[in-house]
GROMACS .gro file of C-alpha atoms in nm:
model
  149
    1MET     CA    1  -0.012   0.026   0.015
    2LYS     CA    2   0.282   0.221   0.080
    3LYS     CA    3   0.447   0.157  -0.252
    4ILE     CA    4   0.114   0.246  -0.462
    5ILE     CA    5   0.108   0.580  -0.251
    6ALA     CA    6   0.446   0.652  -0.297
    7LEU     CA    7   0.390   0.583  -0.674
    8ILE     CA    8   0.111   0.783  -0.701
    9ILE     CA    9   0.291   1.109  -0.516
   10PHE     CA   10   0.600   1.057  -0.724
   11LEU     CA   11   0.370   1.099  -1.029
   12LEU     CA   12   0.150   1.364  -0.932
   13ILE     CA   13   0.500   1.543  -0.828
   14SER     CA   14   0.633   1.446  -1.210
   15ALA     CA   15   0.315   1.567  -1.384
   16CYS     CA   16   0.335   1.928  -1.186
   17ALA     CA   17   0.687   1.943  -1.290
   18THR     CA   18   0.659   1.860  -1.634
   19THR     CA   19   0.348   2.119  -1.646
   20ASP     CA   20   0.561   2.404  -1.500
   21ASN     CA   21   0.877   2.315  -1.763
   22LEU     CA   22   0.620   2.332  -2.057
   23SER     CA   23   0.473   2.656  -1.879
   24ASP     CA   24   0.813   2.826  -1.876
   25LEU     CA   25   0.913   2.708  -2.222
   26SER     CA   26   0.577   2.846  -2.359
   27LYS     CA   27   0.675   3.158  -2.192
   28ARG     CA   28   0.980   3.195  -2.325
   29PHE     CA   29   0.877   3.128  -2.686
   30GLU     CA   30   0.605   3.398  -2.627
   31GLU     CA   31   0.877   3.654  -2.505
   32ILE     CA   32   1.107   3.549  -2.809
   33LYS     CA   33   0.820   3.608  -3.064
   34LYS     CA   34   0.726   3.945  -2.887
   35ILE     CA   35   1.099   4.059  -2.941
   36GLU     CA   36   1.116   3.914  -3.287
   37THR     CA   37   0.813   4.101  -3.402
   38LEU     CA   38   0.914   4.429  -3.247
   39ILE     CA   39   1.266   4.372  -3.383
   40PHE     CA   40   1.163   4.267  -3.736
   41ASN     CA   41   0.924   4.534  -3.799
   42GLN     CA   42   1.212   4.813  -3.810
   43MET     CA   43   1.551   4.623  -3.773
   44PRO     CA   44   1.728   4.342  -4.009
   45LEU     CA   45   1.934   4.088  -3.800
   46PRO     CA   46   2.180   3.843  -3.913
   47LYS     CA   47   2.018   3.530  -4.062
   48ASP     CA   48   2.135   3.330  -3.791
   49ALA     CA   49   2.085   3.588  -3.489
   50ARG     CA   50   1.970   3.380  -3.171
   51ILE     CA   51   1.768   3.605  -2.920
   52SER     CA   52   1.843   3.540  -2.564
   53PRO     CA   53   1.511   3.633  -2.407
   54ASP     CA   54   1.637   3.563  -2.033
   55LYS     CA   55   1.922   3.846  -2.098
   56SER     CA   56   1.653   4.087  -2.277
   57LEU     CA   57   1.407   4.336  -2.195
   58ILE     CA   58   1.122   4.532  -2.360
   59LEU     CA   59   0.980   4.796  -2.217
   60GLY     CA   60   0.632   4.915  -2.394
   61GLU     CA   61   0.475   4.788  -2.738
   62GLY     CA   62   0.470   4.910  -3.110
   63ASP     CA   63   0.624   5.188  -3.233
   64ASN     CA   64   0.701   5.302  -2.857
   65TRP     CA   65   0.882   5.042  -2.728
   66ALA     CA   66   1.246   5.065  -2.548
   67GLY     CA   67   1.464   4.806  -2.416
   68ARG     CA   68   1.760   4.598  -2.432
   69ILE     CA   69   1.812   4.279  -2.637
   70GLU     CA   70   2.074   4.022  -2.652
   71LEU     CA   71   2.183   3.798  -2.982
   72SER     CA   72   2.439   3.587  -3.039
   73SER     CA   73   2.538   3.530  -3.412
   74SER     CA   74   2.799   3.270  -3.573
   75MET     CA   75   2.925   3.592  -3.751
   76GLU     CA   76   3.291   3.723  -3.645
   77PRO     CA   77   3.258   4.061  -3.484
   78LEU     CA   78   3.391   4.253  -3.776
   79GLU     CA   79   3.148   4.084  -3.997
   80ALA     CA   80   2.854   4.166  -3.754
   81SER     CA   81   2.971   4.516  -3.765
   82ALA     CA   82   2.968   4.547  -4.148
   83PHE     CA   83   2.639   4.379  -4.155
   84PHE     CA   84   2.495   4.662  -3.958
   85THR     CA   85   2.698   4.919  -4.119
   86THR     CA   86   2.572   4.808  -4.440
   87GLU     CA   87   2.213   4.697  -4.415
   88TYR     CA   88   2.086   4.974  -4.135
   89PRO     CA   89   2.103   5.277  -4.368
   90LYS     CA   90   1.890   5.096  -4.662
   91HIS     CA   91   1.621   5.097  -4.353
   92ASN     CA   92   1.662   5.468  -4.277
   93TRP     CA   93   1.904   5.432  -4.005
   94LEU     CA   94   2.166   5.710  -3.998
   95LEU     CA   95   2.508   5.561  -3.852
   96ILE     CA   96   2.668   5.833  -3.634
   97SER     CA   97   2.914   5.669  -3.428
   98SER     CA   98   3.127   5.394  -3.456
   99THR     CA   99   3.421   5.225  -3.278
  100LYS     CA  100   3.571   4.915  -3.378
  101ALA     CA  101   3.782   4.725  -3.101
  102LYS     CA  102   3.747   4.422  -2.899
  103LEU     CA  103   3.398   4.597  -2.795
  104SER     CA  104   3.257   4.735  -3.110
  105ILE     CA  105   3.003   5.023  -3.063
  106LEU     CA  106   2.779   5.147  -3.341
  107VAL     CA  107   2.511   5.420  -3.269
  108PHE     CA  108   2.225   5.493  -3.532
  109THR     CA  109   1.948   5.694  -3.559
  110SER     CA  110   1.617   5.715  -3.733
  111ASN     CA  111   1.327   5.987  -3.743
  112THR     CA  112   1.187   5.860  -3.429
  113ARG     CA  113   1.438   5.610  -3.247
  114THR     CA  114   1.793   5.577  -3.121
  115LEU     CA  115   2.003   5.244  -3.138
  116ALA     CA  116   2.339   5.132  -2.966
  117LEU     CA  117   2.501   4.814  -3.090
  118GLU     CA  118   2.759   4.660  -2.868
  119ILE     CA  119   2.925   4.387  -3.050
  120THR     CA  120   3.187   4.138  -2.885
  121GLU     CA  121   3.350   3.798  -2.918
  122GLY     CA  122   3.163   3.527  -2.789
  123GLY     CA  123   3.288   3.226  -2.559
  124PRO     CA  124   3.471   2.928  -2.665
  125LEU     CA  125   3.145   2.717  -2.648
  126ALA     CA  126   2.935   3.002  -2.740
  127ALA     CA  127   2.892   3.167  -3.083
  128LYS     CA  128   3.150   3.372  -3.268
  129SER     CA  129   2.986   3.727  -3.137
  130MET     CA  130   2.750   3.846  -2.880
  131ILE     CA  131   2.535   4.164  -2.984
  132VAL     CA  132   2.335   4.384  -2.751
  133MET     CA  133   2.120   4.608  -2.893
  134THR     CA  134   1.995   4.928  -2.672
  135VAL     CA  135   1.680   5.092  -2.841
  136ALA     CA  136   1.506   5.418  -2.718
  137PRO     CA  137   1.268   5.695  -2.844
  138LYS     CA  138   1.470   5.969  -2.988
  139VAL     CA  139   1.484   6.260  -2.764
  140GLN     CA  140   1.327   6.558  -2.925
  141ASN     CA  141   1.382   6.929  -2.876
  142GLN     CA  142   1.612   6.862  -2.572
  143ALA     CA  143   1.771   7.150  -2.438
  144LEU     CA  144   2.141   7.173  -2.420
  145PRO     CA  145   2.297   7.232  -2.086
  146ASP     CA  146   2.443   7.575  -2.026
  147SER     CA  147   2.830   7.524  -2.056
  148LYS     CA  148   2.923   7.860  -1.904
  149LYS     CA  149   2.777   7.791  -1.573
   0.00000   0.00000   0.00000
């Protein structure tokens, strides 16, 4: 009798764990889809780019979203920099600053948004490059600080 009760408890616990894992997997899939929808409507990504939803944060929706998105790619860091430098101007993004080194930083603006890209080498067991995109609405008509004070 004790073995039957133990088996039933084990099966119930296993079923709950499986349901939780499926729920977590479903949430991660939904987060990735949300991020992809926001990005793909506005910004091209390398074909093999993989989004890390647990290292990404999106605030807002539609055209007013802001956030940080972490990607991995099999492109070398310089190849990834070249991709963004070539492709983004085709989608009405203007490159306003570029630093290419061990940590490459590209800054783009569009009519309504600002984008900073950080591109670094991946780890030995990871992708060849890690890309962090920080996107925010562009500040309009901001007063400049008075430098004479």
